[in-house]
């Protein structure tokens, strides 16, 4: 039984309990992070903790811990885990309080950390790509906050599941925003197109890694609004996230993307991403 952290205690997952009056349960009033861990080394931990801080500020919730306290708690969960590679999930809610929309006077944040095994996407999916569907992005206007209130994302992602696909690619007012649980890149004529960070998408940690790798490899990048028509006419589409790394989307709404196979720019990016991860695993770089 994996060890989890809850409000100051380390205990088996089965024994962790929160109040039914927790505002996370009642209102979805909280934020979260998912941090990939390779060989028991958290990947881009500082960046995840910085995004957590931004999310907390976005919902006007005080950060219950210093950076060092977060690191200590996360590393203890990582050390206790039975896997070498894992995803660390953490969430902070506005805590238990009598049900009332307005913030409680007495604030006791609920802090929860757990780990679950992380396996890189299977080779077949990397080599063949995955399918995606498109949908109108009907979420709120603060998609930059990593809120635990994920109902719109859940409903949107289910559209992909219903179609036997991996992801739903979201379009708002004629432009690409992101995936239901990932960031999306397009490639046209060898140029990587990425929507600019804004309130309409989550600033992905993997998104940043992919742009850094592209620039390091001399792959041309344009960070600018990407029109729906460009998504549909792309030579390649990629999705990125901490748990899926970078994957090629080879069918969109039932039609092939480009030639319907992972393209050359994807293959270069995927290979470079693996090298990047391994550099971290060898501990040669605090990547
Ligand atoms: N957008 C959304 C809506 C997500 O849920 C996620 C990952 N959970 C991402 C983008 C990718 O973010 P990251 O690379 O930090 O995992």
Tab-separated table of C-alpha atoms and ligand atoms in Angstrom:
chain	number	residue	atom	x	y	z
A	1	UNK	CA	0.000	0.000	0.000
A	2	UNK	CA	1.645	3.271	-1.092
A	3	UNK	CA	2.471	5.910	1.487
A	4	UNK	CA	0.712	9.257	1.087
A	5	UNK	CA	1.026	12.619	2.800
A	6	UNK	CA	-2.045	14.267	4.299
A	7	UNK	CA	-1.941	17.400	6.458
A	8	UNK	CA	1.318	16.665	8.238
A	9	UNK	CA	1.008	12.868	8.409
A	10	UNK	CA	2.550	10.115	6.307
A	11	UNK	CA	0.170	7.175	6.151
A	12	UNK	CA	-1.002	4.324	3.918
A	13	UNK	CA	-3.351	5.469	1.126
A	14	UNK	CA	-6.195	3.375	2.593
A	15	UNK	CA	-6.035	5.261	5.871
A	16	UNK	CA	-6.055	8.779	4.406
A	17	UNK	CA	-9.371	10.545	5.129
A	18	UNK	CA	-10.704	14.034	4.471
A	19	UNK	CA	-13.924	15.650	5.654
A	20	UNK	CA	-17.008	15.553	3.420
A	21	UNK	CA	-17.189	19.290	4.110
A	22	UNK	CA	-13.781	19.819	2.498
A	23	UNK	CA	-14.198	22.615	-0.050
A	24	UNK	CA	-12.300	20.481	-2.526
A	25	UNK	CA	-15.126	17.928	-2.335
A	26	UNK	CA	-18.003	20.411	-2.104
A	27	UNK	CA	-16.847	23.138	-4.524
A	28	UNK	CA	-13.802	21.789	-6.342
A	29	UNK	CA	-12.065	24.665	-4.537
A	30	UNK	CA	-8.395	23.795	-4.879
A	31	UNK	CA	-5.418	23.389	-7.183
A	32	UNK	CA	-3.041	20.564	-8.030
A	33	UNK	CA	0.182	19.518	-9.714
A	34	UNK	CA	1.489	16.335	-11.328
A	35	UNK	CA	5.267	15.951	-11.266
A	36	UNK	CA	7.011	13.202	-13.240
A	37	UNK	CA	9.782	11.407	-11.363
A	38	UNK	CA	12.440	9.413	-13.216
A	39	UNK	CA	14.766	7.120	-11.274
A	40	UNK	CA	13.411	8.785	-8.117
A	41	UNK	CA	14.475	12.225	-9.337
A	42	UNK	CA	11.651	14.740	-9.735
A	43	UNK	CA	11.791	16.308	-13.197
A	44	UNK	CA	11.548	20.122	-13.285
A	45	UNK	CA	10.431	20.250	-9.660
A	46	UNK	CA	11.205	23.963	-9.267
A	47	UNK	CA	9.030	24.780	-12.278
A	48	UNK	CA	6.122	22.661	-10.973
A	49	UNK	CA	6.339	24.349	-7.568
A	50	UNK	CA	6.443	27.775	-9.237
A	51	UNK	CA	3.302	26.891	-11.232
A	52	UNK	CA	1.664	25.660	-8.008
A	53	UNK	CA	2.412	29.058	-6.469
A	54	UNK	CA	0.850	30.800	-9.470
A	55	UNK	CA	-2.251	28.558	-9.272
A	56	UNK	CA	-2.614	29.251	-5.543
A	57	UNK	CA	-2.346	32.988	-6.200
A	58	UNK	CA	-4.909	32.594	-8.976
A	59	UNK	CA	-7.461	31.250	-6.489
A	60	UNK	CA	-6.337	33.545	-3.627
A	61	UNK	CA	-5.190	30.685	-1.413
A	62	UNK	CA	-2.067	31.050	0.739
A	63	UNK	CA	0.711	28.567	0.000
A	64	UNK	CA	0.790	26.364	3.120
A	65	UNK	CA	4.455	25.414	2.620
A	66	UNK	CA	7.813	26.872	1.713
A	67	UNK	CA	9.629	25.500	-1.298
A	68	UNK	CA	11.943	23.486	1.007
A	69	UNK	CA	8.949	22.036	2.870
A	70	UNK	CA	7.320	20.940	-0.386
A	71	UNK	CA	10.561	19.364	-1.569
A	72	UNK	CA	11.028	17.486	1.709
A	73	UNK	CA	7.495	16.103	1.665
A	74	UNK	CA	7.622	15.144	-2.013
A	75	UNK	CA	11.001	13.434	-1.649
A	76	UNK	CA	9.789	11.440	1.334
A	77	UNK	CA	6.832	10.112	-0.704
A	78	UNK	CA	9.194	9.367	-3.609
A	79	UNK	CA	11.641	7.483	-1.366
A	80	UNK	CA	8.859	5.395	0.176
A	81	UNK	CA	7.382	4.420	-3.202
A	82	UNK	CA	7.917	0.988	-4.675
A	83	UNK	CA	8.573	2.333	-8.191
A	84	UNK	CA	11.601	4.108	-9.639
A	85	UNK	CA	9.523	6.139	-12.111
A	86	UNK	CA	6.320	7.697	-10.827
A	87	UNK	CA	3.963	10.600	-11.085
A	88	UNK	CA	3.644	12.610	-7.895
A	89	UNK	CA	0.188	14.119	-7.546
A	90	UNK	CA	-0.322	16.893	-5.041
A	91	UNK	CA	-3.320	19.002	-4.260
A	92	UNK	CA	-4.153	21.885	-1.962
A	93	UNK	CA	-7.762	22.749	-1.189
A	94	UNK	CA	-9.351	25.558	0.788
A	95	UNK	CA	-10.043	22.927	3.453
A	96	UNK	CA	-13.075	21.925	5.520
A	97	UNK	CA	-15.648	24.574	6.424
A	98	UNK	CA	-19.446	24.890	6.735
A	99	UNK	CA	-20.821	25.084	3.203
A	100	UNK	CA	-20.768	28.683	2.005
A	101	UNK	CA	-19.365	29.952	-1.268
A	102	UNK	CA	-17.431	32.806	0.323
A	103	UNK	CA	-14.000	31.943	1.760
A	104	UNK	CA	-14.047	30.601	5.334
A	105	UNK	CA	-12.797	32.924	8.075
A	106	UNK	CA	-10.720	30.154	9.644
A	107	UNK	CA	-8.557	28.739	6.879
A	108	UNK	CA	-7.118	25.230	7.210
A	109	UNK	CA	-5.856	24.138	3.809
A	110	UNK	CA	-5.968	20.442	3.021
A	111	UNK	CA	-2.638	19.240	1.595
A	112	UNK	CA	-2.453	15.835	-0.039
A	113	UNK	CA	0.460	14.161	-1.850
A	114	UNK	CA	0.509	10.714	-3.452
A	115	UNK	CA	2.583	8.832	-6.008
A	116	UNK	CA	1.518	6.386	-8.684
A	117	UNK	CA	3.574	4.376	-11.166
A	118	UNK	CA	4.598	6.122	-14.375
A	119	UNK	CA	5.289	4.230	-17.555
A	120	UNK	CA	6.467	5.939	-20.703
A	121	UNK	CA	3.983	5.631	-23.599
A	122	UNK	CA	4.338	2.184	-25.221
A	123	UNK	CA	6.630	1.957	-28.226
A	124	UNK	CA	3.765	1.095	-30.564
A	125	UNK	CA	1.970	4.339	-29.699
A	126	UNK	CA	5.153	6.340	-30.191
A	127	UNK	CA	5.746	4.685	-33.565
A	128	UNK	CA	2.173	4.793	-34.840
A	129	UNK	CA	0.816	7.891	-33.117
A	130	UNK	CA	-2.588	8.337	-31.574
A	131	UNK	CA	-5.914	9.692	-32.775
A	132	UNK	CA	-7.643	12.803	-31.501
A	133	UNK	CA	-10.958	14.561	-31.990
A	134	UNK	CA	-11.674	18.282	-31.894
A	135	UNK	CA	-14.240	20.114	-29.786
A	136	UNK	CA	-15.184	23.669	-28.916
A	137	UNK	CA	-13.281	24.824	-25.830
A	138	UNK	CA	-16.175	25.579	-23.473
A	139	UNK	CA	-14.097	25.981	-20.305
A	140	UNK	CA	-13.787	29.108	-18.174
A	141	UNK	CA	-11.355	31.939	-18.901
A	142	UNK	CA	-8.704	30.984	-16.297
A	143	UNK	CA	-7.377	27.798	-17.888
A	144	UNK	CA	-3.896	28.921	-16.764
A	145	UNK	CA	-4.863	27.893	-13.205
A	146	UNK	CA	-4.330	24.185	-12.547
A	147	UNK	CA	-7.672	23.875	-10.771
A	148	UNK	CA	-8.952	20.572	-9.378
A	149	UNK	CA	-12.399	21.520	-10.755
A	150	UNK	CA	-11.876	19.518	-13.941
A	151	UNK	CA	-15.459	18.758	-14.970
A	152	UNK	CA	-15.198	20.545	-18.353
A	153	UNK	CA	-11.893	18.760	-19.055
A	154	UNK	CA	-13.436	15.443	-17.981
A	155	UNK	CA	-16.408	15.882	-20.320
A	156	UNK	CA	-14.194	17.019	-23.194
A	157	UNK	CA	-11.695	14.211	-22.723
A	158	UNK	CA	-14.557	11.696	-22.680
A	159	UNK	CA	-15.419	12.740	-26.257
A	160	UNK	CA	-12.025	11.343	-27.244
A	161	UNK	CA	-12.547	8.196	-25.185
A	162	UNK	CA	-15.970	7.676	-26.819
A	163	UNK	CA	-14.254	7.829	-30.227
A	164	UNK	CA	-11.516	5.409	-29.108
A	165	UNK	CA	-8.996	8.262	-29.237
A	166	UNK	CA	-6.332	9.598	-26.903
A	167	UNK	CA	-7.161	13.283	-26.722
A	168	UNK	CA	-9.628	16.058	-27.488
A	169	UNK	CA	-8.041	19.085	-29.149
A	170	UNK	CA	-9.780	22.294	-28.156
A	171	UNK	CA	-10.646	25.219	-30.404
A	172	UNK	CA	-11.815	28.562	-29.047
A	173	UNK	CA	-13.022	31.329	-31.389
A	174	UNK	CA	-11.303	29.694	-34.346
A	175	UNK	CA	-7.941	29.165	-32.616
A	176	UNK	CA	-6.176	26.211	-31.005
A	177	UNK	CA	-5.936	26.428	-27.226
A	178	UNK	CA	-4.708	23.037	-25.938
A	179	UNK	CA	-5.857	19.466	-25.313
A	180	UNK	CA	-8.286	18.397	-22.578
A	181	UNK	CA	-5.235	17.221	-20.589
A	182	UNK	CA	-2.242	18.239	-22.702
A	183	UNK	CA	-0.694	21.036	-24.739
A	184	UNK	CA	-0.839	20.815	-28.527
A	185	UNK	CA	1.753	21.764	-31.145
A	186	UNK	CA	1.392	21.816	-34.930
A	187	UNK	CA	4.177	21.471	-37.502
A	188	UNK	CA	3.959	23.008	-40.964
A	189	UNK	CA	6.794	22.970	-43.507
A	190	UNK	CA	9.290	22.086	-40.774
A	191	UNK	CA	8.210	24.931	-38.459
A	192	UNK	CA	6.848	24.112	-34.997
A	193	UNK	CA	3.770	26.233	-34.237
A	194	UNK	CA	2.833	26.732	-30.588
A	195	UNK	CA	-0.035	28.770	-29.162
A	196	UNK	CA	1.329	31.487	-26.861
A	197	UNK	CA	0.722	31.145	-23.134
A	198	UNK	CA	-2.357	33.029	-22.017
A	199	UNK	CA	-5.317	32.696	-19.685
A	200	UNK	CA	-6.785	30.247	-22.214
A	201	UNK	CA	-4.313	27.396	-21.640
A	202	UNK	CA	-2.273	25.731	-18.932
A	203	UNK	CA	1.385	26.768	-19.130
A	204	UNK	CA	2.678	23.229	-19.535
A	205	UNK	CA	6.025	22.298	-18.063
A	206	UNK	CA	6.492	19.849	-20.947
A	207	UNK	CA	5.486	22.626	-23.385
A	208	UNK	CA	8.470	24.629	-22.110
A	209	UNK	CA	10.792	21.612	-22.344
A	210	UNK	CA	9.710	20.947	-25.942
A	211	UNK	CA	10.273	24.570	-26.965
A	212	UNK	CA	13.696	24.560	-25.279
A	213	UNK	CA	14.677	21.360	-27.079
A	214	UNK	CA	13.420	22.701	-30.423
A	215	UNK	CA	15.472	25.882	-30.015
A	216	UNK	CA	18.503	23.884	-28.874
A	217	UNK	CA	18.222	21.642	-31.938
A	218	UNK	CA	17.791	24.542	-34.327
A	219	UNK	CA	14.236	23.504	-35.212
A	220	UNK	CA	12.328	26.656	-36.263
A	221	UNK	CA	9.622	27.627	-33.799
A	222	UNK	CA	6.808	30.163	-34.061
A	223	UNK	CA	4.964	30.921	-30.845
A	224	UNK	CA	1.791	32.582	-32.119
A	225	UNK	CA	-1.965	31.985	-32.345
A	226	UNK	CA	-2.640	28.856	-34.410
A	227	UNK	CA	-5.861	28.936	-36.429
A	228	UNK	CA	-8.163	25.926	-36.588
A	229	UNK	CA	-7.497	25.698	-40.328
A	230	UNK	CA	-3.762	25.393	-39.605
A	231	UNK	CA	-4.463	22.564	-37.168
A	232	UNK	CA	-6.454	20.748	-39.859
A	233	UNK	CA	-3.796	21.370	-42.529
A	234	UNK	CA	-0.798	20.572	-40.311
A	235	UNK	CA	1.920	18.170	-41.465
A	236	UNK	CA	2.255	16.987	-37.864
A	237	UNK	CA	0.382	17.430	-34.602
A	238	UNK	CA	1.900	16.675	-31.201
A	239	UNK	CA	0.488	16.482	-27.731
A	240	UNK	CA	2.639	17.009	-24.670
A	241	UNK	CA	2.189	16.410	-20.964
A	242	UNK	CA	4.221	15.384	-17.962
A	243	UNK	CA	2.905	11.828	-18.086
A	244	UNK	CA	2.679	11.352	-21.894
A	245	UNK	CA	5.865	13.290	-22.736
A	246	UNK	CA	5.534	14.044	-26.454
A	247	UNK	CA	3.266	11.975	-28.708
A	248	UNK	CA	2.291	12.297	-32.351
A	249	UNK	CA	-1.380	12.747	-33.225
A	250	UNK	CA	-1.710	10.978	-36.557
A	251	UNK	CA	-5.492	11.079	-37.073
A	252	UNK	CA	-7.774	14.004	-36.335
A	253	UNK	CA	-11.552	13.647	-36.490
A	254	UNK	CA	-11.067	10.455	-38.488
A	255	UNK	CA	-8.760	11.976	-41.127
A	256	UNK	CA	-5.009	11.437	-41.389
A	257	UNK	CA	-2.731	14.205	-40.121
A	258	UNK	CA	-0.156	14.834	-42.866
A	259	UNK	CA	0.791	11.392	-44.137
A	260	UNK	CA	-0.933	9.718	-41.201
A	261	UNK	CA	2.340	8.665	-39.581
A	262	UNK	CA	4.550	10.345	-36.994
A	263	UNK	CA	6.575	12.855	-38.974
A	264	UNK	CA	10.304	13.594	-39.089
A	265	UNK	CA	10.137	16.613	-36.784
A	266	UNK	CA	8.270	14.525	-34.200
A	267	UNK	CA	10.834	11.739	-34.415
A	268	UNK	CA	13.685	14.184	-33.866
A	269	UNK	CA	11.835	15.781	-30.942
A	270	UNK	CA	10.932	12.450	-29.347
A	271	UNK	CA	14.525	11.221	-29.561
A	272	UNK	CA	15.862	14.483	-28.137
A	273	UNK	CA	13.316	14.327	-25.315
A	274	UNK	CA	14.526	10.860	-24.318
A	275	UNK	CA	18.146	12.074	-24.275
A	276	UNK	CA	17.063	15.065	-22.205
A	277	UNK	CA	15.328	12.804	-19.651
A	278	UNK	CA	18.333	10.502	-19.462
A	279	UNK	CA	20.645	13.436	-18.855
A	280	UNK	CA	18.488	14.224	-15.860
A	281	UNK	CA	18.469	10.605	-14.739
A	282	UNK	CA	22.247	10.467	-14.751
A	283	UNK	CA	22.111	13.490	-12.512
A	284	UNK	CA	24.441	15.436	-14.792
A	285	UNK	CA	22.031	18.313	-15.089
A	286	UNK	CA	19.377	19.785	-12.889
A	287	UNK	CA	17.139	20.015	-15.910
B	1	LIG	N1	-3.061	21.338	-20.394
B	1	LIG	C1	-3.889	20.695	-19.562
B	1	LIG	C2	-5.330	21.075	-19.548
B	1	LIG	C3	-3.391	19.677	-18.727
B	1	LIG	O1	-4.218	19.042	-17.876
B	1	LIG	C4	-2.025	19.328	-18.800
B	1	LIG	C5	-1.400	18.245	-17.963
B	1	LIG	N2	-2.068	17.764	-16.920
B	1	LIG	C6	-1.204	20.016	-19.694
B	1	LIG	C7	-1.756	21.027	-20.471
B	1	LIG	C8	0.267	19.697	-19.796
B	1	LIG	O2	0.972	20.234	-18.715
B	1	LIG	P1	2.338	19.580	-18.205
B	1	LIG	O3	3.254	19.496	-19.359
B	1	LIG	O4	2.815	20.511	-17.157
B	1	LIG	O5	1.988	18.221	-17.663
